CSV table of C-alpha atoms and ligand atoms in Angstrom, one decimal:
chain,number,residue,atom,x,y,z
S,50,UNK,CA,119.7,78.7,89.3
S,51,UNK,CA,116.5,77.8,91.3
S,52,UNK,CA,113.7,80.4,91.8
S,53,UNK,CA,110.6,80.7,93.9
S,54,UNK,CA,107.2,82.1,92.9
S,55,UNK,CA,104.7,82.7,95.7
S,56,UNK,CA,101.0,82.2,94.9
S,57,UNK,CA,98.6,79.8,93.3
S,58,UNK,CA,96.7,81.6,90.5
S,59,UNK,CA,96.9,82.0,86.8
S,60,UNK,CA,99.2,85.0,87.3
S,61,UNK,CA,101.7,82.9,89.2
S,62,UNK,CA,101.5,80.0,86.6
S,63,UNK,CA,102.3,82.6,83.9
S,64,UNK,CA,105.2,84.1,85.9
S,65,UNK,CA,106.7,80.7,86.7
S,66,UNK,CA,106.2,79.5,83.1
S,67,UNK,CA,108.1,82.5,81.8
S,68,UNK,CA,110.9,82.3,84.3
S,69,UNK,CA,111.4,78.6,83.6
S,70,UNK,CA,112.0,79.4,79.9
S,71,UNK,CA,115.4,80.8,80.8
S,72,UNK,CA,118.3,78.5,80.1
S,73,UNK,CA,119.9,79.6,83.4
S,74,UNK,CA,116.9,78.4,85.4
S,75,UNK,CA,116.9,74.8,86.5
S,76,UNK,CA,113.7,74.8,88.5
S,77,UNK,CA,111.0,77.2,89.6
S,78,UNK,CA,109.3,76.3,92.9
S,79,UNK,CA,105.8,77.5,93.2
S,80,UNK,CA,104.2,77.9,96.7
S,81,UNK,CA,101.6,76.5,96.8
S,82,UNK,CA,101.0,76.4,93.0
S,83,UNK,CA,98.1,74.6,91.3
S,84,UNK,CA,97.3,71.7,89.0
S,85,UNK,CA,99.0,73.4,86.0
S,86,UNK,CA,102.3,74.1,87.8
S,87,UNK,CA,102.1,70.5,89.1
S,88,UNK,CA,102.1,69.2,85.5
S,89,UNK,CA,105.1,71.1,84.3
S,90,UNK,CA,108.4,69.4,84.7
S,91,UNK,CA,110.3,72.7,85.1
S,92,UNK,CA,108.1,73.7,88.0
S,93,UNK,CA,107.7,72.1,91.4
S,94,UNK,CA,104.9,72.9,93.9
S,95,UNK,CA,105.7,73.2,97.6
S,96,UNK,CA,103.0,73.3,100.2
S,97,UNK,CA,104.5,76.0,102.3
S,98,UNK,CA,102.7,79.3,102.9
S,99,UNK,CA,104.1,80.8,106.1
S,100,UNK,CA,106.7,83.5,105.1
S,101,UNK,CA,109.3,82.4,107.8
S,102,UNK,CA,109.0,78.8,106.7
S,103,UNK,CA,109.4,79.9,103.1
S,104,UNK,CA,112.5,81.9,104.0
S,105,UNK,CA,113.9,78.7,105.7
S,106,UNK,CA,113.2,76.8,102.5
S,107,UNK,CA,114.8,79.4,100.3
S,108,UNK,CA,118.0,79.3,102.5
S,109,UNK,CA,118.1,75.6,102.5
S,110,UNK,CA,117.6,75.2,98.7
S,111,UNK,CA,119.8,78.2,97.9
S,112,UNK,CA,117.1,79.8,95.8
S,113,UNK,CA,118.5,82.8,93.8
S,114,UNK,CA,115.4,85.0,94.2
S,115,UNK,CA,111.7,85.0,95.1
S,116,UNK,CA,108.9,86.6,93.1
S,117,UNK,CA,105.6,87.3,94.9
S,118,UNK,CA,102.3,87.2,93.0
S,119,UNK,CA,99.4,88.1,95.3
S,120,UNK,CA,98.9,91.1,97.5
S,121,UNK,CA,98.1,89.3,100.8
S,122,UNK,CA,101.7,88.1,101.5
S,123,UNK,CA,103.1,91.5,100.5
S,124,UNK,CA,100.7,93.4,102.8
S,125,UNK,CA,101.6,90.9,105.6
S,126,UNK,CA,105.3,91.8,105.1
S,127,UNK,CA,107.0,88.8,103.3
S,128,UNK,CA,109.4,91.2,101.7
S,129,UNK,CA,110.4,92.7,105.1
S,130,UNK,CA,111.0,89.2,106.4
S,131,UNK,CA,113.1,88.0,103.4
S,132,UNK,CA,115.2,91.2,103.3
S,133,UNK,CA,115.9,91.1,107.1
S,134,UNK,CA,117.4,87.6,106.4
S,135,UNK,CA,119.4,88.8,103.4
S,136,UNK,CA,117.3,86.9,100.9
S,137,UNK,CA,116.6,88.3,97.4
S,138,UNK,CA,112.9,89.0,96.7
S,139,UNK,CA,111.0,91.3,94.3
S,140,UNK,CA,108.0,93.1,95.7
S,141,UNK,CA,107.1,96.0,98.0
S,142,UNK,CA,107.6,96.1,101.7
S,143,UNK,CA,104.6,96.0,103.9
S,144,UNK,CA,104.8,99.8,104.3
S,145,UNK,CA,105.0,100.4,100.5
S,146,UNK,CA,102.2,97.8,99.9
S,147,UNK,CA,99.8,100.2,101.7
S,148,UNK,CA,99.3,101.8,98.2
S,149,UNK,CA,97.1,98.8,97.7
S,150,UNK,CA,96.3,97.5,101.2
S,151,UNK,CA,94.8,100.9,102.3
S,152,UNK,CA,92.6,102.8,100.0
S,153,UNK,CA,92.7,105.7,102.4
S,154,UNK,CA,96.5,105.7,102.4
S,155,UNK,CA,96.5,105.6,98.5
S,156,UNK,CA,94.0,108.4,98.2
S,157,UNK,CA,95.7,110.7,100.8
S,158,UNK,CA,99.0,110.0,99.1
S,159,UNK,CA,97.6,110.9,95.7
S,160,UNK,CA,96.2,114.1,97.1
S,161,UNK,CA,99.5,115.1,98.7
S,162,UNK,CA,101.3,114.6,95.4
S,163,UNK,CA,98.7,116.0,93.1
S,164,UNK,CA,98.2,112.7,91.2
S,165,UNK,CA,95.0,112.7,89.2
S,166,UNK,CA,92.2,110.6,90.9
S,167,UNK,CA,88.6,110.9,91.9
S,168,UNK,CA,87.5,113.4,94.6
S,169,UNK,CA,86.9,111.5,97.9
S,170,UNK,CA,86.5,111.5,101.6
S,171,UNK,CA,87.2,108.8,104.2
S,172,UNK,CA,84.7,107.8,106.9
S,173,UNK,CA,84.5,105.5,109.9
S,174,UNK,CA,81.4,107.3,111.3
S,175,UNK,CA,78.2,105.9,109.8
S,176,UNK,CA,76.0,109.0,110.0
S,177,UNK,CA,78.7,111.2,108.5
S,178,UNK,CA,79.1,108.7,105.6
S,179,UNK,CA,75.3,108.7,104.9
S,180,UNK,CA,75.3,112.5,105.0
S,181,UNK,CA,78.2,112.8,102.5
S,182,UNK,CA,76.3,110.5,100.1
S,183,UNK,CA,73.2,112.6,100.4
S,184,UNK,CA,75.2,115.7,99.7
S,185,UNK,CA,77.0,114.3,96.7
S,186,UNK,CA,74.2,112.2,95.1
S,187,UNK,CA,74.5,109.1,92.9
S,188,UNK,CA,76.2,107.6,91.0
S,189,UNK,CA,78.9,107.3,93.7
S,190,UNK,CA,81.5,104.8,94.7
S,191,UNK,CA,81.9,103.2,98.1
S,192,UNK,CA,85.2,101.4,98.8
S,193,UNK,CA,86.3,99.4,101.9
S,194,UNK,CA,89.7,100.8,103.1
S,195,UNK,CA,91.4,97.4,103.4
S,196,UNK,CA,92.0,94.3,101.3
S,197,UNK,CA,88.7,92.6,100.6
S,198,UNK,CA,89.5,90.1,97.8
S,199,UNK,CA,87.7,92.1,95.1
S,200,UNK,CA,84.5,92.5,97.2
S,201,UNK,CA,85.3,95.9,98.7
S,202,UNK,CA,84.1,98.2,95.9
S,203,UNK,CA,80.5,99.1,95.3
S,204,UNK,CA,79.8,101.3,92.3
S,205,UNK,CA,76.4,102.6,93.4
S,206,UNK,CA,74.0,103.8,90.7
S,207,UNK,CA,71.4,104.9,93.2
S,208,UNK,CA,71.4,106.5,96.6
S,209,UNK,CA,69.8,103.4,98.0
S,210,UNK,CA,72.6,101.2,96.9
S,211,UNK,CA,75.2,103.6,98.2
S,212,UNK,CA,73.5,103.8,101.7
S,213,UNK,CA,73.2,100.0,101.7
S,214,UNK,CA,76.9,99.6,100.9
S,215,UNK,CA,77.9,101.9,103.8
S,216,UNK,CA,75.7,99.9,106.2
S,217,UNK,CA,77.1,96.7,104.9
S,218,UNK,CA,80.7,97.8,105.6
S,219,UNK,CA,80.5,100.2,108.5
S,220,UNK,CA,77.4,98.9,110.5
S,221,UNK,CA,77.1,95.2,109.7
S,222,UNK,CA,80.9,94.7,109.5
S,223,UNK,CA,80.4,92.3,106.5
S,224,UNK,CA,84.0,92.8,105.4
S,225,UNK,CA,85.5,92.8,108.9
S,226,UNK,CA,88.4,95.1,109.6
S,227,UNK,CA,88.8,95.8,105.9
S,228,UNK,CA,85.5,97.7,106.0
S,229,UNK,CA,85.9,99.5,109.3
S,230,UNK,CA,86.8,102.6,107.3
S,231,UNK,CA,85.3,103.5,103.9
S,232,UNK,CA,86.5,105.7,101.1
S,233,UNK,CA,83.6,107.4,99.3
S,234,UNK,CA,84.5,108.8,95.9
S,235,UNK,CA,83.3,110.5,92.9
S,236,UNK,CA,82.0,108.2,90.1
S,237,UNK,CA,84.3,108.4,87.0
S,238,UNK,CA,83.1,107.4,83.6
S,239,UNK,CA,85.3,106.3,80.7
S,240,UNK,CA,87.3,103.3,79.6
S,241,UNK,CA,89.6,101.4,82.0
S,242,UNK,CA,93.1,100.2,81.3
S,243,UNK,CA,95.8,98.5,83.4
S,244,UNK,CA,99.1,100.3,83.5
S,245,UNK,CA,101.8,98.1,85.1
S,246,UNK,CA,105.5,98.9,85.7
S,247,UNK,CA,108.4,97.4,87.5
S,248,UNK,CA,110.1,99.6,90.1
S,249,UNK,CA,113.5,99.1,91.7
S,250,UNK,CA,113.0,102.0,94.2
S,251,UNK,CA,114.2,104.6,91.7
S,252,UNK,CA,114.0,103.4,88.1
S,253,UNK,CA,110.8,102.5,86.4
S,254,UNK,CA,110.4,100.0,83.6
S,255,UNK,CA,107.0,99.9,81.9
S,256,UNK,CA,105.5,96.6,80.9
S,257,UNK,CA,103.3,96.3,77.8
S,258,UNK,CA,99.8,97.9,78.2
S,259,UNK,CA,96.8,95.7,78.9
S,260,UNK,CA,93.1,95.8,79.6
S,261,UNK,CA,90.9,93.4,81.6
S,262,UNK,CA,87.2,92.7,81.8
S,263,UNK,CA,86.0,92.8,85.4
S,264,UNK,CA,82.3,91.9,84.9
S,265,UNK,CA,81.1,88.4,84.8
S,266,UNK,CA,78.9,88.6,81.7
S,267,UNK,CA,79.2,89.6,78.0
S,268,UNK,CA,78.9,93.4,77.3
S,269,UNK,CA,80.5,94.1,80.7
S,270,UNK,CA,77.3,93.2,82.6
S,271,UNK,CA,76.7,91.3,85.8
S,272,UNK,CA,78.7,91.3,89.0
S,273,UNK,CA,82.3,92.4,89.4
S,274,UNK,CA,84.9,89.5,89.4
S,275,UNK,CA,88.6,89.2,89.8
S,276,UNK,CA,88.8,89.5,86.0
S,277,UNK,CA,87.2,87.4,83.2
S,278,UNK,CA,89.8,88.0,80.5
S,279,UNK,CA,92.5,90.4,79.4
S,280,UNK,CA,94.6,91.3,76.4
S,281,UNK,CA,97.8,93.1,75.6
S,282,UNK,CA,98.5,95.6,74.0
S,283,UNK,CA,95.6,97.9,74.9
S,284,UNK,CA,95.0,100.1,71.8
S,285,UNK,CA,93.6,102.9,74.0
S,286,UNK,CA,97.0,103.3,75.5
S,287,UNK,CA,98.6,105.3,72.7
S,288,UNK,CA,102.2,106.5,72.9
S,289,UNK,CA,100.9,109.9,74.0
S,290,UNK,CA,98.8,108.5,76.7
S,291,UNK,CA,101.6,106.3,77.9
S,292,UNK,CA,103.9,109.3,78.2
S,293,UNK,CA,101.2,111.2,80.1
S,294,UNK,CA,100.6,108.4,82.5
S,295,UNK,CA,104.3,108.0,83.2
S,296,UNK,CA,104.6,111.8,83.8
S,297,UNK,CA,101.4,112.5,85.7
S,298,UNK,CA,100.9,109.2,87.7
S,299,UNK,CA,103.7,106.7,87.8
S,300,UNK,CA,106.8,108.9,88.2
S,301,UNK,CA,105.1,111.2,90.8
S,302,UNK,CA,104.1,108.1,92.7
S,303,UNK,CA,107.6,106.5,92.7
S,304,UNK,CA,109.2,109.9,93.6
S,305,UNK,CA,106.6,110.6,96.2
S,306,UNK,CA,107.1,107.3,98.0
S,307,UNK,CA,110.8,107.8,98.0
S,308,UNK,CA,110.4,111.3,99.4
S,309,UNK,CA,108.2,110.0,102.2
S,310,UNK,CA,110.8,107.4,103.1
S,311,UNK,CA,108.9,104.4,101.8
S,312,UNK,CA,110.8,103.4,98.7
S,313,UNK,CA,108.6,101.4,96.4
S,314,UNK,CA,110.0,98.2,94.9
S,315,UNK,CA,108.0,95.7,93.0
S,316,UNK,CA,105.3,95.7,90.4
S,317,UNK,CA,103.2,98.8,90.5
S,318,UNK,CA,99.8,98.6,88.8
S,319,UNK,CA,97.8,101.7,88.3
S,320,UNK,CA,94.2,101.0,87.4
S,321,UNK,CA,93.2,103.9,85.1
S,322,UNK,CA,90.0,105.4,84.0
S,323,UNK,CA,90.4,107.3,80.7
S,324,UNK,CA,87.7,109.8,80.0
S,325,UNK,CA,86.2,110.6,76.6
S,326,UNK,CA,88.8,113.4,76.1
S,327,UNK,CA,91.6,110.9,76.8
S,328,UNK,CA,92.5,112.2,80.3
S,329,UNK,CA,93.7,109.5,82.6
S,330,UNK,CA,92.8,109.3,86.3
S,331,UNK,CA,93.9,106.7,88.9
S,332,UNK,CA,91.1,104.4,90.1
S,333,UNK,CA,93.4,102.4,92.3
S,334,UNK,CA,96.9,101.2,92.8
S,335,UNK,CA,97.9,97.5,93.1
S,336,UNK,CA,101.3,96.6,94.4
S,337,UNK,CA,101.5,93.5,92.3
S,338,UNK,CA,100.8,92.3,88.8
S,339,UNK,CA,97.2,91.9,87.6
S,340,UNK,CA,95.4,88.7,87.2
S,341,UNK,CA,94.5,87.9,84.4
S,342,UNK,CA,96.6,90.7,82.8
S,343,UNK,CA,99.8,88.9,83.6
S,344,UNK,CA,98.9,85.9,81.4
S,345,UNK,CA,98.8,87.8,78.1
S,346,UNK,CA,101.7,90.1,79.1
S,347,UNK,CA,104.0,87.1,79.9
S,348,UNK,CA,102.8,85.4,76.7
S,349,UNK,CA,104.2,88.4,74.8
S,350,UNK,CA,107.4,89.1,76.7
S,351,UNK,CA,110.5,88.0,74.9
S,352,UNK,CA,114.0,87.4,76.3
S,353,UNK,CA,115.1,86.2,79.7
S,354,UNK,CA,112.6,87.4,82.4
S,355,UNK,CA,114.8,86.0,85.2
S,356,UNK,CA,117.5,88.6,84.2
S,357,UNK,CA,115.0,91.4,84.3
S,358,UNK,CA,113.9,90.5,87.8
S,359,UNK,CA,117.5,90.2,88.9
S,360,UNK,CA,118.2,93.7,87.6
S,361,UNK,CA,115.1,94.9,89.4
S,362,UNK,CA,116.3,93.5,92.7
S,363,UNK,CA,119.8,94.9,92.1
S,364,UNK,CA,118.4,98.4,91.4
S,365,UNK,CA,119.6,98.6,87.8
S,366,UNK,CA,116.3,98.6,85.9
S,367,UNK,CA,117.6,101.6,84.0
S,368,UNK,CA,119.9,99.3,82.0
S,369,UNK,CA,117.0,97.0,80.9
S,370,UNK,CA,115.0,97.1,77.7
S,371,UNK,CA,112.1,94.8,77.2
S,372,UNK,CA,111.2,93.2,73.9
S,373,UNK,CA,107.7,92.3,73.1
S,374,UNK,CA,106.1,89.9,70.6
S,375,UNK,CA,104.3,92.3,68.2
S,376,UNK,CA,101.2,90.2,68.2
S,377,UNK,CA,98.2,90.7,70.4
S,378,UNK,CA,97.8,88.2,73.2
S,379,UNK,CA,94.3,87.6,74.4
S,380,UNK,CA,93.3,85.6,77.5
S,381,UNK,CA,89.9,84.2,78.3
S,382,UNK,CA,89.1,83.0,81.8
S,383,UNK,CA,87.1,79.9,82.3
S,384,UNK,CA,85.4,80.1,85.7
S,385,UNK,CA,83.8,77.5,87.9
S,386,UNK,CA,80.0,77.0,88.3
S,387,UNK,CA,78.5,79.7,90.4
S,388,UNK,CA,81.6,82.0,90.3
S,389,UNK,CA,81.9,84.6,91.9
S,390,UNK,CA,79.3,84.0,94.7
S,391,UNK,CA,79.9,80.5,95.7
S,392,UNK,CA,82.0,78.7,93.1
S,393,UNK,CA,81.7,74.9,93.1
S,394,UNK,CA,84.8,72.7,93.5
S,395,UNK,CA,85.6,69.2,92.3
S,396,UNK,CA,84.5,69.2,88.7
S,397,UNK,CA,86.7,67.0,86.4
S,398,UNK,CA,88.5,69.0,83.7
S,399,UNK,CA,89.3,67.5,80.2
S,400,UNK,CA,90.6,68.5,76.8
S,401,UNK,CA,93.2,71.2,77.6
S,402,UNK,CA,95.1,71.5,74.3
S,403,UNK,CA,98.9,71.1,74.4
S,404,UNK,CA,100.8,74.4,74.3
S,405,UNK,CA,101.7,75.7,70.8
S,406,UNK,CA,103.5,78.8,69.6
S,407,UNK,CA,100.2,80.7,69.5
S,408,UNK,CA,98.1,79.2,72.3
S,409,UNK,CA,98.8,78.5,75.9
S,410,UNK,CA,96.6,77.6,78.9
S,411,UNK,CA,97.4,78.9,82.3
S,412,UNK,CA,95.9,77.2,85.4
S,413,UNK,CA,94.4,78.9,88.4
S,414,UNK,CA,91.7,77.0,90.4
S,415,UNK,CA,92.9,73.5,89.5
S,416,UNK,CA,94.4,70.6,91.3
S,417,UNK,CA,96.1,67.5,90.1
S,418,UNK,CA,95.4,64.2,92.0
S,419,UNK,CA,96.0,60.7,90.8
S,420,UNK,CA,96.7,62.1,87.3
S,421,UNK,CA,93.3,63.7,87.2
S,422,UNK,CA,92.7,67.5,86.9
S,423,UNK,CA,89.8,68.9,88.9
S,424,UNK,CA,88.5,72.4,89.6
S,425,UNK,CA,89.1,74.0,93.0
S,426,UNK,CA,86.8,76.9,92.4
S,427,UNK,CA,87.0,80.5,91.3
S,428,UNK,CA,88.7,81.2,88.1
S,429,UNK,CA,89.8,77.8,86.8
S,430,UNK,CA,91.8,78.4,83.6
S,431,UNK,CA,93.0,81.3,81.4
S,432,UNK,CA,93.4,80.4,77.7
S,433,UNK,CA,95.7,82.8,75.9
S,434,UNK,CA,95.7,83.1,72.1
S,435,UNK,CA,98.4,85.1,70.1
S,436,UNK,CA,97.8,86.5,66.7
S,437,UNK,CA,98.3,89.5,64.5
S,438,UNK,CA,95.1,91.2,65.3
S,439,UNK,CA,92.7,91.3,68.3
S,440,UNK,CA,90.1,89.4,66.2
S,441,UNK,CA,92.5,86.7,65.2
S,442,UNK,CA,93.7,86.4,68.8
S,443,UNK,CA,90.1,85.9,69.8
S,444,UNK,CA,89.6,83.2,67.2
S,445,UNK,CA,92.8,81.4,68.4
S,446,UNK,CA,91.8,81.5,72.1
S,447,UNK,CA,88.1,80.5,71.5
S,448,UNK,CA,89.1,77.7,69.2
S,449,UNK,CA,91.3,76.3,72.0
S,450,UNK,CA,88.5,76.7,74.5
S,451,UNK,CA,86.2,74.5,72.3
S,452,UNK,CA,88.3,71.5,73.3
S,453,UNK,CA,88.1,72.1,77.0
S,454,UNK,CA,85.2,71.1,79.3
S,455,UNK,CA,84.2,70.8,82.9
S,456,UNK,CA,80.7,70.8,84.4
S,457,UNK,CA,79.5,74.3,85.1
S,458,UNK,CA,82.2,76.0,83.0
S,459,UNK,CA,81.4,79.6,82.3
S,460,UNK,CA,83.2,82.2,80.3
S,461,UNK,CA,82.7,85.4,78.3
S,462,UNK,CA,82.3,85.2,74.5
S,463,UNK,CA,83.4,88.8,73.9
S,464,UNK,CA,86.8,89.3,75.5
S,465,UNK,CA,88.6,92.1,73.6
S,466,UNK,CA,85.5,93.5,72.0
S,467,UNK,CA,86.5,97.2,72.8
S,468,UNK,CA,89.9,96.7,71.2
S,469,UNK,CA,88.5,94.8,68.3
S,470,UNK,CA,86.0,97.6,67.5
S,471,UNK,CA,88.7,100.3,67.4
S,472,UNK,CA,89.8,101.4,64.0
S,473,UNK,CA,93.6,101.7,64.6
S,474,UNK,CA,95.2,99.3,67.0
S,475,UNK,CA,98.5,100.5,68.5
S,476,UNK,CA,100.2,100.9,71.8
F,777,LIG,P1,89.1,99.1,92.4
F,777,LIG,O1,89.3,97.9,93.1
F,777,LIG,O2,89.3,100.4,93.2
F,777,LIG,O3,89.9,99.1,91.1
F,777,LIG,O4,87.6,99.1,91.9
F,777,LIG,C1,87.1,98.0,91.2
F,777,LIG,C2,86.4,98.4,90.0
F,777,LIG,O5,85.3,99.3,90.4
F,777,LIG,C3,87.2,99.2,89.0
F,777,LIG,O6,87.9,98.4,88.1
F,777,LIG,C4,86.1,100.0,88.3
F,777,LIG,O7,85.5,99.3,87.3
F,777,LIG,C5,85.2,100.4,89.4
F,777,LIG,N1,85.5,101.7,90.0
F,777,LIG,C6,86.3,101.9,91.0
F,777,LIG,N2,86.4,103.2,91.3
F,777,LIG,C7,85.6,103.8,90.5
F,777,LIG,C8,85.1,105.2,90.3
F,777,LIG,N3,85.6,106.2,91.0
F,777,LIG,N4,84.3,105.5,89.3
F,777,LIG,C9,83.8,104.5,88.5
F,777,LIG,N5,84.1,103.2,88.7
F,777,LIG,C10,85.0,102.9,89.6
F,778,LIG,N1,92.7,92.2,87.0
F,778,LIG,C1,92.6,93.1,88.1
F,778,LIG,C2,93.5,92.8,89.2
F,778,LIG,O1,94.4,92.0,89.1
F,778,LIG,O2,93.3,93.5,90.2
């Protein structure tokens, strides 16, 4: 069978790479893909991005199903378009994708269904927003309502920062429509984890736990990014916590969406904040897999992923059991010069090691032209190492990175440090 993956990042490379391992799969098209998907014989990039044109392509090529990586096409309704044409696709409809595409929708939904999350209010009026901040004090968190490609959240440590964020979003329209409304919420402290499940509308299948590092610099310092590295499993997600998150957050969300007539299908990603007592709260929902969490998760997944997605589309996820490599997978992102502000493009990349049983490099911001691999900005590569412990997985990943170079390459040296410092790894 032939499949289609929509997107161009490291997440999509990892999804396509995993799907292509199935003996049933002849070819995985990636739209538009990147330099890494271009180099793999089992994958084929296609330069189509318009959802209707993609649906035409899927019909013509008799593609068995489509898997969507990023949130933008989901929020724009690619699933609605494909389904209306009778084409198989895994992801949420435009309506269900509001769990990610509108923070106000997500917060109001969580409130209605008593799902644990930070206390909040939503504003479009500047003066009212400023008054709320003064009443609540700092630290406080300001979030643009709409999709803002990772730039929509300001964790303000001071009142000044908070007021400035409100002005940036509501008065100066720096984020356009996405910032026309803001959610202002209580600051939560603790440790974050990514809890990702597959949902077929009714049944829920949890993927392996993971954690990412959102800040640019070692020790979780510097600006927020899309994610500088991730690992799976996340030892903080003990079996007890897993059960609690399913019971208090994931299942009420899936049931609540169903009750409200907006069945959720697709990957559901709850970003969690776990406090010192081990209580989880929902920071946000994403209606897709995480990037870079997908890279270590796919590196650990055993068996035929194409069959799992097929069952998810058929609504029979209750019959599926996933099997995981017991090792830890740890992915380190190599980013372009000046990422995240104004990443440079066009640097020549060399030295990517060939894939082995314990190390694989997924591409994101790369392009292949005349046999040469160059950077196209942002997060460029994610190097994943697999080993029996977090520390050994770090050694494997960082050893592979030693061979890779491009001008301006920047990466964190401490991916996985929280997990490595825990006494008993499990989950
Ligand atoms: P979000 O896109 O909503 O996940 O926010 C991006 C990042 O901002 C999160 O991964 C957290 O690190 C941080 N963040 C978001 N909401 C809060 C909050 N209520 N308290 C503390 N940090 C937060
Ligand atoms: N790694 C965080 C995200 O994908 O949103």
